[in-house]
Coordinates of C-alpha atoms and ligand atoms in Angstrom, one line a residue:
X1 CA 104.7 16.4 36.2
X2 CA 102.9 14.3 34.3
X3 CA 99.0 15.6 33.7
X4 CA 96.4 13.1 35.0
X5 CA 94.3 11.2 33.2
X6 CA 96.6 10.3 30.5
X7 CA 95.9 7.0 28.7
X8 CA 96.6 5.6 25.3
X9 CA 99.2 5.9 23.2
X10 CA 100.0 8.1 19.9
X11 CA 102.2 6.6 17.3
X12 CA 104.0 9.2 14.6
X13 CA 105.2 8.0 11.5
X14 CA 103.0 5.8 9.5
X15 CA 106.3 3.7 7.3
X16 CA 107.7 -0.1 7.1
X17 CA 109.2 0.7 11.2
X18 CA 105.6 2.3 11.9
X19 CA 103.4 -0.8 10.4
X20 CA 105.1 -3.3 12.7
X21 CA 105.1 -1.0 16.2
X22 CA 101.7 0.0 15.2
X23 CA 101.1 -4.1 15.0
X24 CA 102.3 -5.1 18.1
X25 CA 100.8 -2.1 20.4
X26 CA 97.2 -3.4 18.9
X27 CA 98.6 -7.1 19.8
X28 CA 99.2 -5.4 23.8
X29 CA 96.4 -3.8 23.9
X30 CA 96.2 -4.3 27.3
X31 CA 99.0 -2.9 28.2
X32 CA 98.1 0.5 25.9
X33 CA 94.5 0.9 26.1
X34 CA 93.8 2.8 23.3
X35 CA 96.0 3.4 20.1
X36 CA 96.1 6.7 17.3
X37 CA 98.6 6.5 14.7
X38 CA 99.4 9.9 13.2
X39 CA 101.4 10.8 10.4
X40 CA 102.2 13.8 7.4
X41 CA 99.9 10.9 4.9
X42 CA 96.4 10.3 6.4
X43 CA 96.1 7.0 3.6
X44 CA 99.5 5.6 5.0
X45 CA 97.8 5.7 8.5
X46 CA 94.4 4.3 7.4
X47 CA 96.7 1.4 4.8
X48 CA 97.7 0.3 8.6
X49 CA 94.7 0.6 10.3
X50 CA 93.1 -1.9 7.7
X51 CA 96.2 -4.2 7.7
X52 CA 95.7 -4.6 11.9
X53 CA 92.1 -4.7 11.4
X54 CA 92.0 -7.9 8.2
X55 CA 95.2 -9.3 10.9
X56 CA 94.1 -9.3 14.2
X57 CA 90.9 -7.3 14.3
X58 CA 91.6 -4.7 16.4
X59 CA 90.7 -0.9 15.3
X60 CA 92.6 1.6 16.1
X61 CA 92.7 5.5 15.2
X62 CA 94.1 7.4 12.7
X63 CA 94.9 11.4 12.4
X64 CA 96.9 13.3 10.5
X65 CA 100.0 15.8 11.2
X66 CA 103.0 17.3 10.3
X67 CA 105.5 16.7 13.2
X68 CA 107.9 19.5 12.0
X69 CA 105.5 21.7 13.4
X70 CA 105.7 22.0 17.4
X71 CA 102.5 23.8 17.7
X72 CA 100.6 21.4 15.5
X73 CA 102.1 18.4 17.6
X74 CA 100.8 20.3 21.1
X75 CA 97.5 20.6 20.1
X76 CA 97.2 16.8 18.3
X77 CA 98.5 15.5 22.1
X78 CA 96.1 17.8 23.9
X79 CA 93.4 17.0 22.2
X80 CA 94.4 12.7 22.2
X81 CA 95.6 13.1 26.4
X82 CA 98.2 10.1 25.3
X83 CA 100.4 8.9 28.3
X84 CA 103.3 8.2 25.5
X85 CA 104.3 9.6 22.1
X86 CA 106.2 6.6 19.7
X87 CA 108.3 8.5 17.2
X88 CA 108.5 6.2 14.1
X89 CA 108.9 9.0 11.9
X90 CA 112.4 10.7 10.7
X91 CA 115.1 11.6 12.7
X92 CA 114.5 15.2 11.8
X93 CA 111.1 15.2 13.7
X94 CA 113.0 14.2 17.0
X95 CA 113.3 17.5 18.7
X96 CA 110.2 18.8 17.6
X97 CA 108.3 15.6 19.3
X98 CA 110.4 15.8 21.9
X99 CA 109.2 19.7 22.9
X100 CA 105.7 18.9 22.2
X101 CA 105.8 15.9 24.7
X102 CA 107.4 17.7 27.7
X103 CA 105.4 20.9 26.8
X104 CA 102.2 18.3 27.6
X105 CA 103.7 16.5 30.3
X106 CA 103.9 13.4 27.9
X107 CA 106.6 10.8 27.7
X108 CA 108.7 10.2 24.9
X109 CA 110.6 7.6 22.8
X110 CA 111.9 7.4 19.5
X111 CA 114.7 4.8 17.4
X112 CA 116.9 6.9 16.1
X113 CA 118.7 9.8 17.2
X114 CA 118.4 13.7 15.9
X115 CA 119.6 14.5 12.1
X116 CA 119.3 17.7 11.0
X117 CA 118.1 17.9 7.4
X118 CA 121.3 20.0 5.8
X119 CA 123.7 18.4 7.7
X120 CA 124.3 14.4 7.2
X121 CA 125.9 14.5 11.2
X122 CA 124.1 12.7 13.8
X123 CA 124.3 13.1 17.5
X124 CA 122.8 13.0 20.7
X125 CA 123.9 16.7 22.2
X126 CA 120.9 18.4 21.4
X127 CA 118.5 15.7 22.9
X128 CA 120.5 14.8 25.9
X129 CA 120.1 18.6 26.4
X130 CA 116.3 18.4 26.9
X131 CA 116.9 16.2 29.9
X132 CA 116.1 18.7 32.1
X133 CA 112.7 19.5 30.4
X134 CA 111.9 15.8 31.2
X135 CA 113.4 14.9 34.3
X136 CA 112.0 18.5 36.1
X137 CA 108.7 17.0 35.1
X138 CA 109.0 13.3 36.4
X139 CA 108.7 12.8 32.4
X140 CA 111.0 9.5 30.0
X141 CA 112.4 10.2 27.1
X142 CA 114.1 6.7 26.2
X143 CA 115.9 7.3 22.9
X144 CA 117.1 4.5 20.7
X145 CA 114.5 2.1 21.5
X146 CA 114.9 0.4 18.1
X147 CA 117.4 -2.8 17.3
X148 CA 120.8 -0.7 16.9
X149 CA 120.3 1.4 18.6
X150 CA 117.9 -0.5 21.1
X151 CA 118.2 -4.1 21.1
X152 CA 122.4 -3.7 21.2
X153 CA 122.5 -1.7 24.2
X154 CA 119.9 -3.8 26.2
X155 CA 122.4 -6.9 25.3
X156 CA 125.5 -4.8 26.3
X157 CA 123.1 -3.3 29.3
X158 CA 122.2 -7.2 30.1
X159 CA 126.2 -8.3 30.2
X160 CA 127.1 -5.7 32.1
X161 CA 124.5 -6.6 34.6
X162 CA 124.9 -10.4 34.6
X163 CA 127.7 -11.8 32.9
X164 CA 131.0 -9.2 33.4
X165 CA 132.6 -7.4 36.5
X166 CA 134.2 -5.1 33.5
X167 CA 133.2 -4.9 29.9
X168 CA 136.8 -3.5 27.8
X169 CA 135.8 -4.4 24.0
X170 CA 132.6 -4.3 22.2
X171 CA 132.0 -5.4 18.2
X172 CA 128.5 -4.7 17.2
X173 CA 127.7 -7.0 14.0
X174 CA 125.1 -6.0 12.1
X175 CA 124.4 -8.4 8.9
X176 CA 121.1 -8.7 6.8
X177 CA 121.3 -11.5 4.7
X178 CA 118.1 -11.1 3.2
X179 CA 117.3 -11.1 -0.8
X180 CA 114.6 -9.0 -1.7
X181 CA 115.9 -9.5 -5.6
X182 CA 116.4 -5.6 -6.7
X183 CA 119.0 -4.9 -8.0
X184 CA 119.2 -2.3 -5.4
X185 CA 116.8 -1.0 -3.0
X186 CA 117.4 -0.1 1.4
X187 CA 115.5 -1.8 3.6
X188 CA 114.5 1.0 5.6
X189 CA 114.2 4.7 4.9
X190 CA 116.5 5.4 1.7
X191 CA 117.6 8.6 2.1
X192 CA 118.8 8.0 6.2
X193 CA 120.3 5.0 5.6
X194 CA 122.5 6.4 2.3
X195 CA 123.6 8.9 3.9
X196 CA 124.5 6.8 7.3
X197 CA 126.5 4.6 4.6
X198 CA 127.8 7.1 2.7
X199 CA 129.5 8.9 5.6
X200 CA 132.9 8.7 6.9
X201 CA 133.4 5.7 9.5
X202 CA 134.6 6.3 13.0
X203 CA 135.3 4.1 16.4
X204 CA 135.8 4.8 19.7
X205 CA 138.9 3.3 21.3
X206 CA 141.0 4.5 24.9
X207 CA 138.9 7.7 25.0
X208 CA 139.4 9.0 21.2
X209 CA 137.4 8.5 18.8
X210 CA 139.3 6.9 15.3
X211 CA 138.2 8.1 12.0
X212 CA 138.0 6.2 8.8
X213 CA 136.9 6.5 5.2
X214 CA 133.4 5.1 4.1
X215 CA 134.0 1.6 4.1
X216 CA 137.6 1.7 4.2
X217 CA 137.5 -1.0 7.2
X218 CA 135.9 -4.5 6.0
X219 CA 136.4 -8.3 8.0
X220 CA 134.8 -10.9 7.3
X221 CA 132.8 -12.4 10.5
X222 CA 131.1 -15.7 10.6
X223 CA 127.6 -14.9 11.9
X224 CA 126.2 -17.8 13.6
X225 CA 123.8 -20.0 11.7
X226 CA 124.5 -17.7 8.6
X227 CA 127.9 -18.1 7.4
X228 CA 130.7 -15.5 6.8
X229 CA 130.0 -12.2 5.2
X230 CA 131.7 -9.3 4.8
X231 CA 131.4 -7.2 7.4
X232 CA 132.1 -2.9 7.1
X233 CA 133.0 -0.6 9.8
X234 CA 130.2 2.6 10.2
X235 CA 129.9 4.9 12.9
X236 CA 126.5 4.4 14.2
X237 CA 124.9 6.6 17.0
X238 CA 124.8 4.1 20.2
X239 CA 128.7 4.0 19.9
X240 CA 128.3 7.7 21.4
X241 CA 125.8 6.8 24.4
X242 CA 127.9 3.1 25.2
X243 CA 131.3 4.8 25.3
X244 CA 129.6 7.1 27.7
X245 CA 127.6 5.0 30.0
X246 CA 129.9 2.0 30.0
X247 CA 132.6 2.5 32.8
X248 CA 136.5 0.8 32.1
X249 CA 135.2 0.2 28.0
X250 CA 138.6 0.2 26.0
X251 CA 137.4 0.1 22.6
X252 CA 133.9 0.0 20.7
X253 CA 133.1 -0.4 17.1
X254 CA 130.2 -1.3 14.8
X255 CA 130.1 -3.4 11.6
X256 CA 127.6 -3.8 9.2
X257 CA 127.3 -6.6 5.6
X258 CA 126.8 -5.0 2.5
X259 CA 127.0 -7.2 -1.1
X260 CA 129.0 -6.0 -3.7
X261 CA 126.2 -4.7 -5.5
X262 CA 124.8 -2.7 -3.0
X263 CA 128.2 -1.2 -2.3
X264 CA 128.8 -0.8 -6.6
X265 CA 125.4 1.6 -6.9
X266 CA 126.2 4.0 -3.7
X267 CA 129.4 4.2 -5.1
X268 CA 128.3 5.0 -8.8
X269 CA 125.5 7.4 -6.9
X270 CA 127.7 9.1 -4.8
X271 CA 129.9 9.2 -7.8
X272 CA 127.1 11.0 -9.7
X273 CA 126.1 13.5 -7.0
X274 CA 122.7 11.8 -6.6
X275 CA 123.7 11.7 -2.9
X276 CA 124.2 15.2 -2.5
X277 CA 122.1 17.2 -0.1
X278 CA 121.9 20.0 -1.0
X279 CA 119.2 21.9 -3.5
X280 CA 120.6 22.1 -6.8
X281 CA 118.5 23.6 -9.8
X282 CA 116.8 21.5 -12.3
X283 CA 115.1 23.4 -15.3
X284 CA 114.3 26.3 -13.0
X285 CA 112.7 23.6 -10.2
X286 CA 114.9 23.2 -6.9
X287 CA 115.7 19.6 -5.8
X288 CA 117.6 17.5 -3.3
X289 CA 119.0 14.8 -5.2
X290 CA 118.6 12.8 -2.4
X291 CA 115.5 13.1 -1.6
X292 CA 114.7 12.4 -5.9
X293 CA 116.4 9.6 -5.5
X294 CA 114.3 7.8 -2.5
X295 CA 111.5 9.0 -4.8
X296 CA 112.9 6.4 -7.4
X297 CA 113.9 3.6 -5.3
X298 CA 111.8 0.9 -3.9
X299 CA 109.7 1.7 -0.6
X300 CA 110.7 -0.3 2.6
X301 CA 107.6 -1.0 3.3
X302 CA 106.9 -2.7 0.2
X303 CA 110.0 -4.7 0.5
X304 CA 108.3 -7.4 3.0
X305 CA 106.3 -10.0 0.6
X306 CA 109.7 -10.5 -1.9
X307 CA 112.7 -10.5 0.9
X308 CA 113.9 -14.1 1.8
X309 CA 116.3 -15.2 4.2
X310 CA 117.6 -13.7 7.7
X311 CA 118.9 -11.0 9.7
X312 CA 121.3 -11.5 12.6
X313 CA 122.5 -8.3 14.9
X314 CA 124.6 -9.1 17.9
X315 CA 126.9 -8.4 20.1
X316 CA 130.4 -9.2 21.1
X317 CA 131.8 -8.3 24.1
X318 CA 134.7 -9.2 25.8
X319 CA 136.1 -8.5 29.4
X320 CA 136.8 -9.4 32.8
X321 CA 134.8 -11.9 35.1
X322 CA 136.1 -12.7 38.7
X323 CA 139.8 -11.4 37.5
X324 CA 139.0 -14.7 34.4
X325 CA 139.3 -12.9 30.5
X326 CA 135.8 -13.8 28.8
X327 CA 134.0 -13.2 25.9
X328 CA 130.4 -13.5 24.8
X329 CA 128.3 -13.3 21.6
X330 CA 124.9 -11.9 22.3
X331 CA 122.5 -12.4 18.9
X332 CA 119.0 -12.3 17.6
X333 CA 118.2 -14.2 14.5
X334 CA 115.2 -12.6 12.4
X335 CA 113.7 -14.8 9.4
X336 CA 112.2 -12.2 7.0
X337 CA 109.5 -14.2 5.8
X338 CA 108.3 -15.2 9.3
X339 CA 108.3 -11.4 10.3
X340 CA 106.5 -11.1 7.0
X341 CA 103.9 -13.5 7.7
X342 CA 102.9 -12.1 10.8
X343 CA 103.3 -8.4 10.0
X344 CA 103.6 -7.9 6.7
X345 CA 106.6 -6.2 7.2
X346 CA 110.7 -7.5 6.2
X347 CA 113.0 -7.9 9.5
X348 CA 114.7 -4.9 9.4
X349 CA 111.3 -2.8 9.9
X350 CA 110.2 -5.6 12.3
X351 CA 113.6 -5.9 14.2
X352 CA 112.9 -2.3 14.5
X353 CA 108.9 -1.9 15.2
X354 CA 109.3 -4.8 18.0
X355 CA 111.8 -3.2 20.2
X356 CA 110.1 0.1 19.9
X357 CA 107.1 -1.4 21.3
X358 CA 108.3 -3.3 23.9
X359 CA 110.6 0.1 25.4
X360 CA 107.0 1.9 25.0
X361 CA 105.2 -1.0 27.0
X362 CA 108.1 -0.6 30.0
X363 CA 107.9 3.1 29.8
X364 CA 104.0 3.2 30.0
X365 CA 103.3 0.4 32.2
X366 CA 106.4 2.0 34.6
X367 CA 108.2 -1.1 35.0
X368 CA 111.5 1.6 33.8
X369 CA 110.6 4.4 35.6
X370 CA 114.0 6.4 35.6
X371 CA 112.7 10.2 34.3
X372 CA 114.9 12.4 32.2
X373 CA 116.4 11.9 28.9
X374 CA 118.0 8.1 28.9
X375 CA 119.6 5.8 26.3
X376 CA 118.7 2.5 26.7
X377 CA 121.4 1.0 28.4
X378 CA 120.9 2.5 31.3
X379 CA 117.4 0.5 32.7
X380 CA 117.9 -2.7 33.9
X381 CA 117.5 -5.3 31.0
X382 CA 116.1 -8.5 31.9
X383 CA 112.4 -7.0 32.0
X384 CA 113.4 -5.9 27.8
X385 CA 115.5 -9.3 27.4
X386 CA 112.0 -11.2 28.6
X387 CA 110.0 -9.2 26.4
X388 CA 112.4 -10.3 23.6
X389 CA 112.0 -13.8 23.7
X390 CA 107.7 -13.4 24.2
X391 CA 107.5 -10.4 21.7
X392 CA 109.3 -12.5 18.8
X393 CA 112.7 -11.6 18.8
X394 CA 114.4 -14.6 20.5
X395 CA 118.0 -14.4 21.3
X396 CA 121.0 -17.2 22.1
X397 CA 124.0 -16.3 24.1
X398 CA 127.3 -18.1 23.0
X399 CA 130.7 -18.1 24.4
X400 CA 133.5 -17.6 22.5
X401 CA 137.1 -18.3 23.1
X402 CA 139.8 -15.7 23.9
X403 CA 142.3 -15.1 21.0
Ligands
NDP1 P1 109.8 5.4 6.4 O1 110.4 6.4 5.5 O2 109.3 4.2 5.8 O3 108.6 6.1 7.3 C1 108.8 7.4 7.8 C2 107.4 7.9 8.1 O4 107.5 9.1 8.8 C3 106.5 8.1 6.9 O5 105.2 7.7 7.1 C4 106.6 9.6 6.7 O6 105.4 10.2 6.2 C5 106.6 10.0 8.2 N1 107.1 11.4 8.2 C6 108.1 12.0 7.7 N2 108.2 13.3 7.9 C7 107.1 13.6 8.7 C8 106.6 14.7 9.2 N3 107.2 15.9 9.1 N4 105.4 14.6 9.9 C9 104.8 13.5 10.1 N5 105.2 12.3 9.6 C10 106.4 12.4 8.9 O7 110.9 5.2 7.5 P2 111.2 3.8 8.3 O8 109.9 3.3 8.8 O9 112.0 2.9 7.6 O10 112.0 4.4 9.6 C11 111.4 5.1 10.6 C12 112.4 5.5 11.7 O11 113.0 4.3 12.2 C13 113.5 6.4 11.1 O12 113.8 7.4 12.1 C14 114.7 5.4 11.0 O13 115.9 6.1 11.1 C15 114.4 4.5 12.2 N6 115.1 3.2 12.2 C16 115.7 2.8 13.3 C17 116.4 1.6 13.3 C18 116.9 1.0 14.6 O14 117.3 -0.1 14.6 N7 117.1 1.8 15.6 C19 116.4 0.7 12.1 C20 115.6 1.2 11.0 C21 115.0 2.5 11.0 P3 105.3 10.3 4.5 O15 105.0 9.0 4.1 O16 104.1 11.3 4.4 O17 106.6 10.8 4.0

């Protein structure tokens, strides 16, 4: 049950995803009350707290922790009484946060789903087995509230809802098409997103899933308002929770543009071993060369000022309407030097940071009030889809003809 008195919200994580959640919670105030942004670096905290303060001149608090340790975590959300935890930090943090929030009666939501730190394999089994610990305690733990996973689902959630009697094929296209004029850099956490690139590709169709090599499936998709772009098949996580929770779905896959160049150094990286995960000995010093190499690359969060041009994530789904075939393109266009105007932050951090406010708002305000541990998709979506379009994430439904 959740403890009384509860108000306010605790934010952990303090990167580029962080800086724009962090943003928008002090921009609802009203809905949150009162805001503390913890994190492993007490200056990354405080480097937000001034950019919110010079923005929009709101204060809010800072601490510091390290969320691998559970006990650490208990005591930080005893002593804050938050209603709701926002986990912006790694994916590795996820069960630990999670534990801490239904040890304090606490609800919880994160973006992306648990990674263990030896093993580049991500799933949702080990936090869909906390549901209990949740729903035994009229506690939410939304995972994925992010873009992909987040924003995707609430589309597929909102066509299931409104615009299909039965949803059989769902594309999810992801394409930044953004300079930010490295010669390479990722736009948000290096080491997760190499080694989500890196990995082997899979898809989901009649009840199996289909693997593939990294990269070994490319199209080239004409995003609207962008142009075409190559377009690779990934695995990413909210094929696992869709395939689940949407009945009479035949096939799902998810696609995501890379440029040539990008594609050239992961290869030559991966070529190298600086992908590798594992320690390996350097002049008597243990390293992960992964984790050397986000130490090289450019942070995210510094990415925002030099990235120019626009994200678009959508999805495309296809099925059956009053016995009629049909198919829709559900899409969000992001402009990374609006986001960065107003944030300070690139689109991929802000297409990120937005979404996990606005599933923290619906949580904490109890306009989605189912308890236990839930993926997105399964609230009802026009509350999320209206938050959207008022939050700064607009979207445009188009139909598209049957081939
Ligand atoms: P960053 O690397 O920029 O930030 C991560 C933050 O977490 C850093 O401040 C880091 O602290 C902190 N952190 C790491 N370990 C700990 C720890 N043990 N205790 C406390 N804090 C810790 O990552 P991003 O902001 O780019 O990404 C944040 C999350 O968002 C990731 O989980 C990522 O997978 C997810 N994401 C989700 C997307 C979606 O659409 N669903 C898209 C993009 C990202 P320090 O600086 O001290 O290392």
């Amino acid at each position: 049950m959740q403890k009384q008195n509860k108000k306010g919200i605790l934010i952990i994580g303090a990167g580029g995803v962080s800086a724009v959640a962090t943003m928008k919670c002090a921009m609802n105030l009203d809905t949150f009350e009162k805001i503390t942004l913890a994190s492993r670096t007490l200056s990354k905290c405080e480097n937000i707290q001034k950019n919110i303060k010079n923005k929009i001149n709101i204060k809010i608090n800072v601490d510091q922790i390290d969320a691998d340790k559970t006990n650490d975590l208990i005591e930080l959300i005893k002593k804050l009484n938050p209603k709701v935890v926002l986990n912006v930090a790694l994916p590795y943090q996820d069960l630990t946060i999670m534990d801490a929030c239904s040890a304090t009666g606490t609800h919880y939501i994160d973006t992306a789903n648990y990674e263990h730190p030896d093993v580049a394999k991500f799933e949702y089994k080990e936090q869909w087995a906390k549901n209990d610990d949740f729903e035994k305690q009229n506690l939410t733990a939304l995972l994925g509230s992010g873009f992909d996973p987040g924003v995707t689902g609430v589309f597929v959630a909102y066509a299931q809802q409104n615009l299909f009697d039965t949803i059989e094929y769902i594309d999810i296209m992801d394409c930044n098409a953004g300079d930010h004029g490295y010669p390479f850099a990722t736009n948000f956490n290096p080491e997760i997103n190499l080694r989500e690139v890196s990995a082997n590709g899979r898809y989901w169709e009649d009840g199996k899933w289909i693997e593939t090599k990294p990269l070994e499936i490319k199209v080239d998709w004409d995003y609207p308002e962008i142009g075409i772009k190559p377009s690779y098949l990934l695995y990413h996580e909210e094929l696992e929770s869709l395939s689940k929770n949407i009945k009479g779905l035949k096939r799902i896959r998810f696609f995501m543009t890379f440029g040539d160049a990008y594609i050239q150094h992961m290869n030559c990286l991966q070529n190298v071993g600086m992908l590798g995960i594992k320690e390996v000995e350097h002049k008597g010093q243990k390293i992960v060369p992964i984790e050397f190499l986000s130490t090289l690359l450019p942070d995210p969060a510094s990415l925002g000022e030099r990235t120019v041009g626009q994200t678009n994530i959508g999805c495309v789904i296809e099925g059956i309407k009053n016995g009629k075939r049909k198919k829709v393109y559900i899409y969000q266009i992001c402009d990374h030097q609006e986001a960065f105007k107003e944030t300070c932050a690139q689109c991929v951090s802000y297409t990120t940071g937005v979404p996990a406010m606005i599933g923290t708002k619906l949580v904490y305000n109890e306009t989605w009030d189912l308890k236990g541990t839930r993926n997105i998709e399964e609230y009802e979506a026009q509350p999320f889809m209206d938050e959207l379009m008022a939050q700064g994430l607009p979207w445009k439904i188009k139909e598209m003809e049957i081939n």
